[in-house]
Every structure is written in C-alpha cells, then in structure tokens.
C-alpha cells in the first residue's frame, strides 16, 4: 500500500533552525514518498498562553515556510488544523482511550508544566497527546516525520491504535515516527545540552533572523575545551551540535563533515564555515518566504487543503463512530 504521511508544526512562536533542519527541510523530498498531509497545529498552540495576533501571524508564517521549503500543494495537502473540525470531534472520542497515568509521563508535559504555576496548568496541555494522536489517526498516516522530541507522542499514538483495534477490531492504521539521521535534535547555541526550541529564545536561530544576526549568533555559540573538531556528544556537545548543523545544511553524514575539519584546529575558522553553510542554506529560503508573504498564495492553498483534508478525516471519523456504537441517523 502507498504510504500516508502526516506531520504538523505548532504556531507557538518564531520557527527555529531546529524546526527547519529537523523537519521542514526534508518535507519536499518526503512528499514524494506517498500522499502527504502537512498542517499547522494551531489548536495545539492554544495549550499555552498566546496573544491572538501572534497566533495568527505565526500561523501565516508556517504556511509560508512550508511553501518556501518546497512543498508542492499539488502533491501535498496543506491545511490549518482548526479548519478541519473533525480533529476536535475525534478528540472527544479518543480522550476516553488514553489514560491519565500515560499522559502524566509525557516528557513534553513534564517539561512545560514544571515551568508553570501548578494551579494554572490547562487541561489542554495535559491532554495534548490525545489531540496529536487524532491528527495522525484521521489520515491513516503510517509515516510521521518528526524531530526526536515528538517520538514519545507518536509511540503513545501507537498504544492508542493498538488498544482501539484490540477492542473494536482492525480499524486504525498504526503510525511510525520517522526521524532524520542527522538533525533530529538540534541543540541550543547557548546551552548545547538543551534542545533548540521556539518557546525558549536563548540560543535560538530564528528562520526570520537576518543573515548578519545568524552569523553573529553562530560565531558566539558556546564551544568546548580543546581545539579538535570532533563529534562527541558527551565531552564536546557544543562542537557536536555545530557539526550536526553543518552536516545537515550540506547534506553530509557526520563522518563526512568531521573529515572536512580534520586539519582545522581553530574554533573560529570552524564556526565561520558553519555560519557560511547556514547562510547559504537560508538565504534562498528566506527570499522565497518573503515572496510568498507578499503574494499571499498561502491563502488559497490552505482553503483548498482544508477541503481535501476534511474529506479524508470525515471518512475516518464515520468509521470510528460506527465501531464504538454511536448511532447514525443521518
Ligand atoms: P515549542 O518550543 O513551542 O515546543 P518546538 O519548536 O519544540 O516548539 P514544534 O514547532 O511543534 O515544536 O515542532 C515542529 C517540528 O520540529 C517537530 O517535529 C519537532 O520535533 C521538530 N523540532 C523542534 N525542535 C527541534 C530541534 N531542536 N531539532 C530538531 N527538530 C526539532
Ligand atoms: N506535537 C508536535 C506538533 C504536532 C504534530 C502532530 C506532529 C501536532 N500534531 C501530528 C506530528 C504529527 C510538536 O509539538 N512538535
């Protein structure tokens, strides 16, 4: 059977180089591996406080970034999660098949909620993986391209699918998280032991940063003791992260990237090469983004995408409703 591919990015803030190297950059290639559904997870962005205007602008940005990265609306279906109400409907059913114990063990929930006032943690943040599972299930997706931090949520989706299928008979497709070999976890430039994340601005490179700022950020990235350019996550997390960024921008393996810097014993020279690689990669991408923002081509793409997505999603919802015994009198 042909593959069904699904992935999403939530419009919680400005996209980072981590989002780009972990997922965005690879989507144009992935879209040829099967039928792709690529969306803006705007309902998910509401799980933490966000200004309405920021949410709108971030959503537009993600749409434009998808297109700038090279997603072809004739091949992939691009849409806003909130335009397809079926996500919320399936969520109402599926929340009964994931357990509070499971949800409370999710790393993302533990990380995000630990930074909050314990009396004002929204239910949506806790129940986040239920909605994410619905996103995946609705499109019969078997391939879910994500960065490393999202693998746990896809694993939980697999548990849900197995639980549902065991209870009601084969109904839902079992998904699999697919990560890039290089780039699945880009780390912060100021603390290479922490993930680069758009909700934690320290050590981030934003896709909208101008090239001068990007250079400056890379040149001042935290590095490690010694002068060797070697991949060693434990003893050289800073250099390893920069090597990963370089390899990913140049489409090299880590080994190939390392070989290029065998003779280099000056971190400054190495950082300059990394900055060049990132700027070479992002310059044309930023130009395309700017054009798309100006011509607003994303509006029609999202409209058409929602219509296509809804058809597929509704068919799954009908199947699920039947299986669980919801009476259909339409
Ligand atoms: P937040 O900080 O709001 O949690 P995020 O950037 O971690 O945001 P998303 O925007 O929803 O999360 O992530 C979109 C995709 O980018 C996901 O597949 C995620 O795994 C991936 N991703 C996010 N950060 C990185 C990173 N540092 N390295 C590689 N992939 C990443
Ligand atoms: N949870 C993801 C965004 C997301 C997603 C999805 C990714 C929402 N639904 C379905 C893949 C498949 C995140 O926080 N990065």
Short mmCIF file of C-alpha atoms and ligand atoms in Angstrom, two decimals:
data_model
loop_
_atom_site.label_atom_id
_atom_site.label_comp_id
_atom_site.label_asym_id
_atom_site.label_seq_id
_atom_site.Cartn_x
_atom_site.Cartn_y
_atom_site.Cartn_z
CA UNK A 1 0.00 0.00 0.00
CA UNK A 2 1.19 3.53 -0.73
CA UNK A 3 2.36 5.47 2.29
CA UNK A 4 0.32 8.14 4.00
CA UNK A 5 2.48 10.84 5.55
CA UNK A 6 1.39 13.34 8.16
CA UNK A 7 3.16 15.98 10.17
CA UNK A 8 2.49 19.34 11.82
CA UNK A 9 4.19 22.32 13.38
CA UNK A 10 2.53 24.35 16.09
CA UNK A 11 2.46 28.14 15.71
CA UNK A 12 3.64 28.89 19.25
CA UNK A 13 6.44 31.25 18.24
CA UNK A 14 9.01 32.00 15.61
CA UNK A 15 10.33 28.93 13.85
CA UNK A 16 13.92 28.00 14.58
CA UNK A 17 16.77 26.37 12.74
CA UNK A 18 15.84 23.25 14.77
CA UNK A 19 12.38 23.10 13.16
CA UNK A 20 14.00 23.63 9.77
CA UNK A 21 16.80 21.07 10.00
CA UNK A 22 14.72 18.55 11.96
CA UNK A 23 11.68 18.54 9.70
CA UNK A 24 10.95 21.40 7.28
CA UNK A 25 13.98 20.98 5.03
CA UNK A 26 13.15 17.34 4.39
CA UNK A 27 9.45 17.65 3.60
CA UNK A 28 9.81 18.35 -0.14
CA UNK A 29 11.58 15.02 -0.53
CA UNK A 30 9.26 13.18 1.85
CA UNK A 31 6.16 14.41 -0.02
CA UNK A 32 7.17 12.12 -2.89
CA UNK A 33 7.10 9.01 -0.69
CA UNK A 34 3.30 8.89 -0.56
CA UNK A 35 0.20 11.00 -0.03
CA UNK A 36 1.15 13.80 2.37
CA UNK A 37 -0.93 15.78 4.82
CA UNK A 38 1.02 18.67 6.28
CA UNK A 39 -0.67 21.03 8.70
CA UNK A 40 -0.39 23.96 11.06
CA UNK A 41 -1.21 22.69 14.55
CA UNK A 42 -2.96 25.87 15.64
CA UNK A 43 -5.28 24.21 18.18
CA UNK A 44 -2.16 22.86 19.86
CA UNK A 45 -0.74 26.38 20.09
CA UNK A 46 -3.60 27.28 22.44
CA UNK A 47 -2.34 24.85 25.05
CA UNK A 48 -0.04 27.60 26.37
CA UNK A 49 -0.98 31.27 26.72
CA UNK A 50 -0.57 33.12 23.42
CA UNK A 51 -1.68 36.52 22.08
CA UNK A 52 -4.33 36.17 19.33
CA UNK A 53 -2.35 38.34 16.91
CA UNK A 54 0.81 36.32 17.48
CA UNK A 55 -1.07 33.09 16.86
CA UNK A 56 -2.41 34.46 13.57
CA UNK A 57 0.97 35.77 12.40
CA UNK A 58 2.77 32.58 13.41
CA UNK A 59 0.22 30.51 11.51
CA UNK A 60 0.73 32.58 8.35
CA UNK A 61 4.49 32.23 8.76
CA UNK A 62 4.33 28.44 8.99
CA UNK A 63 2.17 28.25 5.87
CA UNK A 64 4.67 30.44 4.01
CA UNK A 65 7.62 28.44 5.37
CA UNK A 66 6.08 25.17 4.21
CA UNK A 67 5.78 26.58 0.70
CA UNK A 68 9.20 28.24 0.81
CA UNK A 69 10.77 24.93 1.83
CA UNK A 70 9.41 23.47 -1.41
CA UNK A 71 6.16 21.73 -0.50
CA UNK A 72 4.06 21.47 -3.64
CA UNK A 73 0.32 21.99 -2.99
CA UNK A 74 -0.40 19.76 -5.97
CA UNK A 75 1.35 16.90 -4.22
CA UNK A 76 0.84 17.58 -0.51
CA UNK A 77 -2.33 18.70 1.25
CA UNK A 78 -1.55 21.76 3.40
CA UNK A 79 -4.11 22.93 5.93
CA UNK A 80 -4.88 24.53 9.26
CA UNK A 81 -5.86 22.08 11.99
CA UNK A 82 -8.68 24.36 13.17
CA UNK A 83 -10.20 24.44 9.65
CA UNK A 84 -10.94 20.72 9.90
CA UNK A 85 -13.36 20.39 12.81
CA UNK A 86 -13.08 16.60 12.62
CA UNK A 87 -9.86 16.80 14.70
CA UNK A 88 -11.82 18.15 17.66
CA UNK A 89 -14.64 15.65 17.14
CA UNK A 90 -12.38 12.63 17.11
CA UNK A 91 -10.60 14.08 20.14
CA UNK A 92 -13.87 13.90 22.10
CA UNK A 93 -14.00 10.17 21.43
CA UNK A 94 -10.32 9.28 21.77
CA UNK A 95 -9.76 11.06 25.08
CA UNK A 96 -11.50 8.07 26.63
CA UNK A 97 -8.90 5.62 25.40
CA UNK A 98 -5.74 7.26 26.73
CA UNK A 99 -5.14 7.24 30.44
CA UNK A 100 -4.13 9.98 32.86
CA UNK A 101 -1.17 7.90 34.04
CA UNK A 102 0.16 7.69 30.49
CA UNK A 103 -0.35 11.39 29.83
CA UNK A 104 1.38 12.42 33.03
CA UNK A 105 4.52 10.53 31.97
CA UNK A 106 4.98 12.55 28.77
CA UNK A 107 8.28 14.45 28.80
CA UNK A 108 6.85 17.46 26.96
CA UNK A 109 4.08 17.82 29.55
CA UNK A 110 6.53 17.44 32.44
CA UNK A 111 8.95 19.99 30.92
CA UNK A 112 6.35 22.61 30.10
CA UNK A 113 4.19 22.23 33.21
CA UNK A 114 7.19 22.31 35.56
CA UNK A 115 7.86 25.89 34.47
CA UNK A 116 4.28 26.98 35.24
CA UNK A 117 2.21 27.91 38.25
CA UNK A 118 0.86 24.49 39.29
CA UNK A 119 -2.65 25.94 39.76
CA UNK A 120 -2.99 27.18 36.21
CA UNK A 121 -1.88 24.30 34.02
CA UNK A 122 -4.52 23.99 31.32
CA UNK A 123 -6.27 20.70 30.70
CA UNK A 124 -5.35 21.07 27.02
CA UNK A 125 -1.64 20.93 27.82
CA UNK A 126 -2.16 17.68 29.72
CA UNK A 127 -4.38 16.18 27.04
CA UNK A 128 -2.13 17.40 24.19
CA UNK A 129 -1.10 13.89 23.05
CA UNK A 130 -4.74 12.84 22.59
CA UNK A 131 -5.29 15.57 20.00
CA UNK A 132 -1.94 14.80 18.41
CA UNK A 133 -2.93 11.13 18.13
CA UNK A 134 -6.19 12.19 16.45
CA UNK A 135 -4.24 14.33 13.96
CA UNK A 136 -2.35 11.23 12.92
CA UNK A 137 -5.18 8.68 13.06
CA UNK A 138 -7.61 10.74 10.97
CA UNK A 139 -5.42 10.48 7.88
CA UNK A 140 -4.48 6.79 8.24
CA UNK A 141 -0.90 8.03 8.39
CA UNK A 142 1.72 5.31 8.63
CA UNK A 143 4.69 7.70 8.44
CA UNK A 144 5.06 10.65 10.82
CA UNK A 145 8.22 12.70 10.19
CA UNK A 146 9.21 14.45 13.43
CA UNK A 147 12.15 15.62 15.49
CA UNK A 148 13.33 13.43 18.36
CA UNK A 149 11.26 15.24 20.99
CA UNK A 150 8.00 14.10 19.39
CA UNK A 151 8.77 10.38 19.15
CA UNK A 152 7.27 9.71 22.57
CA UNK A 153 3.94 11.17 21.44
CA UNK A 154 3.91 9.00 18.32
CA UNK A 155 4.67 5.95 20.48
CA UNK A 156 1.66 6.82 22.62
CA UNK A 157 -0.43 7.10 19.45
CA UNK A 158 0.67 3.56 18.60
CA UNK A 159 -0.51 2.37 22.03
CA UNK A 160 -3.86 4.04 21.42
CA UNK A 161 -4.22 2.50 17.97
CA UNK A 162 -3.42 -0.97 19.30
CA UNK A 163 -5.80 -0.53 22.21
CA UNK A 164 -8.61 0.62 19.92
CA UNK A 165 -8.04 -2.09 17.33
CA UNK A 166 -7.93 -4.80 20.01
CA UNK A 167 -11.19 -3.60 21.48
CA UNK A 168 -13.14 -2.97 18.24
CA UNK A 169 -11.30 -4.91 15.53
CA UNK A 170 -8.85 -3.63 12.93
CA UNK A 171 -9.88 0.00 12.33
CA UNK A 172 -6.97 2.41 12.70
CA UNK A 173 -3.60 2.46 10.92
CA UNK A 174 -0.50 2.00 13.09
CA UNK A 175 1.81 5.01 12.60
CA UNK A 176 5.57 5.17 12.86
CA UNK A 177 7.73 8.16 13.81
CA UNK A 178 10.44 8.80 11.24
CA UNK A 179 13.44 10.89 12.25
CA UNK A 180 16.30 12.27 10.20
CA UNK A 181 19.63 10.54 10.79
CA UNK A 182 21.26 13.97 11.09
CA UNK A 183 19.33 16.91 12.57
CA UNK A 184 16.61 15.21 14.61
CA UNK A 185 17.74 17.12 17.69
CA UNK A 186 19.42 20.47 17.13
CA UNK A 187 20.62 21.92 20.42
CA UNK A 188 20.63 25.46 21.77
CA UNK A 189 23.69 27.52 20.81
CA UNK A 190 23.98 28.90 24.33
CA UNK A 191 23.42 25.58 26.13
CA UNK A 192 24.19 22.62 23.87
CA UNK A 193 22.69 20.23 26.42
CA UNK A 194 19.25 21.72 25.78
CA UNK A 195 17.07 21.41 22.69
CA UNK A 196 16.78 24.48 20.48
CA UNK A 197 13.13 25.34 20.97
CA UNK A 198 11.00 28.20 19.74
CA UNK A 199 9.44 28.79 23.12
CA UNK A 200 12.84 29.20 24.77
CA UNK A 201 14.58 32.05 22.91
CA UNK A 202 18.06 31.64 24.43
CA UNK A 203 20.46 30.09 21.96
CA UNK A 204 17.98 30.01 19.08
CA UNK A 205 18.48 30.86 15.44
CA UNK A 206 15.20 32.06 14.01
CA UNK A 207 14.35 31.43 10.40
CA UNK A 208 13.41 35.09 10.14
CA UNK A 209 16.70 36.37 11.59
CA UNK A 210 18.70 38.36 9.05
CA UNK A 211 21.90 36.74 7.85
CA UNK A 212 24.09 39.12 9.84
CA UNK A 213 22.35 38.17 13.08
CA UNK A 214 22.60 34.48 12.20
CA UNK A 215 26.37 34.82 11.66
CA UNK A 216 26.76 36.66 14.94
CA UNK A 217 24.82 34.02 16.84
CA UNK A 218 26.88 31.18 15.39
CA UNK A 219 30.19 32.97 15.99
CA UNK A 220 29.26 33.38 19.65
CA UNK A 221 27.93 29.82 20.12
CA UNK A 222 29.21 28.04 23.24
CA UNK A 223 32.02 25.61 22.41
CA UNK A 224 34.04 23.14 24.44
CA UNK A 225 37.56 22.59 25.79
CA UNK A 226 40.35 21.69 23.36
CA UNK A 227 40.72 22.59 19.72
CA UNK A 228 39.67 19.44 17.89
CA UNK A 229 36.61 19.41 15.61
CA UNK A 230 35.23 16.05 16.66
CA UNK A 231 31.75 14.62 17.17
CA UNK A 232 31.49 13.65 20.82
CA UNK A 233 28.13 14.45 22.37
CA UNK A 234 29.28 13.80 25.94
CA UNK A 235 32.57 15.68 26.04
CA UNK A 236 32.04 18.12 23.17
CA UNK A 237 28.32 18.91 23.00
CA UNK A 238 28.85 22.41 21.53
CA UNK A 239 31.13 21.29 18.69
CA UNK A 240 28.94 18.23 18.06
CA UNK A 241 25.90 20.46 17.65
CA UNK A 242 27.70 22.78 15.23
CA UNK A 243 28.98 19.77 13.27
CA UNK A 244 25.42 18.47 13.06
CA UNK A 245 24.18 21.83 11.81
CA UNK A 246 26.97 21.95 9.22
CA UNK A 247 26.36 18.37 8.06
CA UNK A 248 22.64 18.91 7.78
CA UNK A 249 22.98 22.14 5.77
CA UNK A 250 25.48 20.49 3.41
CA UNK A 251 23.63 17.16 3.20
CA UNK A 252 26.60 15.25 4.62
CA UNK A 253 26.92 12.47 7.17
CA UNK A 254 28.53 13.44 10.47
CA UNK A 255 31.60 11.43 9.48
CA UNK A 256 31.92 13.34 6.19
CA UNK A 257 31.55 16.66 7.99
CA UNK A 258 34.19 15.65 10.56
CA UNK A 259 36.60 14.69 7.79
CA UNK A 260 36.34 18.17 6.29
CA UNK A 261 37.69 19.70 9.52
CA UNK A 262 40.40 17.16 10.35
CA UNK A 263 43.14 19.71 9.80
CA UNK A 264 41.27 22.61 11.36
CA UNK A 265 42.34 23.48 14.89
CA UNK A 266 40.74 26.85 15.24
CA UNK A 267 37.20 27.01 16.50
CA UNK A 268 36.84 30.46 14.92
CA UNK A 269 37.54 29.10 11.42
CA UNK A 270 35.18 26.20 12.00
CA UNK A 271 32.40 28.48 13.21
CA UNK A 272 32.84 30.68 10.15
CA UNK A 273 32.37 27.64 7.91
CA UNK A 274 29.22 26.69 9.84
CA UNK A 275 27.88 30.25 9.54
CA UNK A 276 28.56 30.21 5.76
CA UNK A 277 26.75 26.87 5.42
CA UNK A 278 23.69 28.08 7.36
CA UNK A 279 23.52 31.38 5.46
CA UNK A 280 23.89 29.63 2.08
CA UNK A 281 21.03 27.35 3.06
CA UNK A 282 18.71 30.00 4.47
CA UNK A 283 19.27 32.87 2.03
CA UNK A 284 17.22 31.47 -0.90
CA UNK A 285 14.69 30.04 1.55
CA UNK A 286 14.14 33.46 3.14
CA UNK A 287 13.73 35.05 -0.30
CA UNK A 288 11.03 32.55 -1.24
CA UNK A 289 9.33 33.09 2.11
CA UNK A 290 9.23 36.87 1.51
CA UNK A 291 7.70 36.43 -1.95
CA UNK A 292 5.00 34.11 -0.60
CA UNK A 293 4.17 36.52 2.23
CA UNK A 294 3.83 39.31 -0.32
CA UNK A 295 1.71 37.45 -2.88
CA UNK A 296 -0.37 35.72 -0.17
CA UNK A 297 -0.51 32.50 -2.20
CA UNK A 298 -0.82 30.56 1.06
CA UNK A 299 -4.47 31.62 1.48
CA UNK A 300 -5.79 29.66 -1.45
CA UNK A 301 -3.51 26.74 -0.67
CA UNK A 302 -4.91 26.50 2.88
CA UNK A 303 -8.51 26.83 1.68
CA UNK A 304 -8.16 24.02 -0.87
CA UNK A 305 -6.15 21.96 1.59
CA UNK A 306 -8.86 22.12 4.24
CA UNK A 307 -11.47 20.83 1.79
CA UNK A 308 -9.28 17.89 0.77
CA UNK A 309 -8.24 17.12 4.34
CA UNK A 310 -11.79 17.21 5.65
CA UNK A 311 -12.94 14.57 3.19
CA UNK A 312 -10.29 12.12 4.34
CA UNK A 313 -10.71 12.95 8.03
CA UNK A 314 -14.51 12.66 7.94
CA UNK A 315 -14.30 9.18 6.45
CA UNK A 316 -12.17 8.01 9.38
CA UNK A 317 -14.46 9.64 11.92
CA UNK A 318 -17.50 7.87 10.45
CA UNK A 319 -15.66 4.54 10.71
CA UNK A 320 -14.75 5.19 14.36
CA UNK A 321 -18.25 6.35 15.32
CA UNK A 322 -19.72 3.17 13.88
CA UNK A 323 -17.23 0.97 15.70
CA UNK A 324 -17.83 2.48 19.13
CA UNK A 325 -21.61 2.38 18.71
CA UNK A 326 -22.57 6.00 18.13
CA UNK A 327 -25.95 5.90 16.44
CA UNK A 328 -26.06 7.34 12.91
CA UNK A 329 -29.46 8.63 11.89
CA UNK A 330 -28.32 10.98 9.11
P1 LIG B 1 7.86 24.58 21.33
O1 LIG B 1 9.11 25.19 21.82
O2 LIG B 1 6.70 25.52 21.26
O3 LIG B 1 7.50 23.28 22.00
P2 LIG B 1 9.00 23.24 19.10
O4 LIG B 1 9.78 24.01 18.10
O5 LIG B 1 9.73 22.34 20.02
O6 LIG B 1 8.10 24.28 19.84
P3 LIG B 1 7.09 22.39 17.07
O7 LIG B 1 7.13 23.69 16.42
O8 LIG B 1 5.72 21.91 17.18
O9 LIG B 1 7.87 22.34 18.46
O10 LIG B 1 7.97 21.38 16.25
C1 LIG B 1 7.78 21.15 14.90
C2 LIG B 1 8.67 20.03 14.48
O11 LIG B 1 10.04 20.44 14.63
C3 LIG B 1 8.50 18.78 15.36
O12 LIG B 1 8.53 17.63 14.53
C4 LIG B 1 9.68 18.82 16.26
O13 LIG B 1 10.08 17.53 16.69
C5 LIG B 1 10.74 19.47 15.39
N1 LIG B 1 11.74 20.13 16.19
C6 LIG B 1 11.52 21.08 17.12
N2 LIG B 1 12.68 21.49 17.68
C7 LIG B 1 13.67 20.76 17.09
C8 LIG B 1 15.09 20.70 17.24
N3 LIG B 1 15.71 21.46 18.12
N4 LIG B 1 15.77 19.84 16.47
C9 LIG B 1 15.13 19.05 15.56
N5 LIG B 1 13.80 19.05 15.38
C10 LIG B 1 13.05 19.89 16.13
N1 LIG B 2 3.29 17.89 18.78
C1 LIG B 2 4.03 18.40 17.69
C2 LIG B 2 3.18 19.10 16.66
C3 LIG B 2 2.14 18.18 16.17
C4 LIG B 2 2.35 17.02 15.36
C5 LIG B 2 1.07 16.42 15.19
C6 LIG B 2 3.48 16.45 14.77
C7 LIG B 2 0.82 18.22 16.45
N2 LIG B 2 0.18 17.18 15.88
C8 LIG B 2 0.91 15.24 14.46
C9 LIG B 2 3.29 15.27 14.02
C10 LIG B 2 2.04 14.68 13.89
C11 LIG B 2 5.09 19.30 18.31
O1 LIG B 2 4.92 19.77 19.37
N3 LIG B 2 6.15 19.47 17.65
#
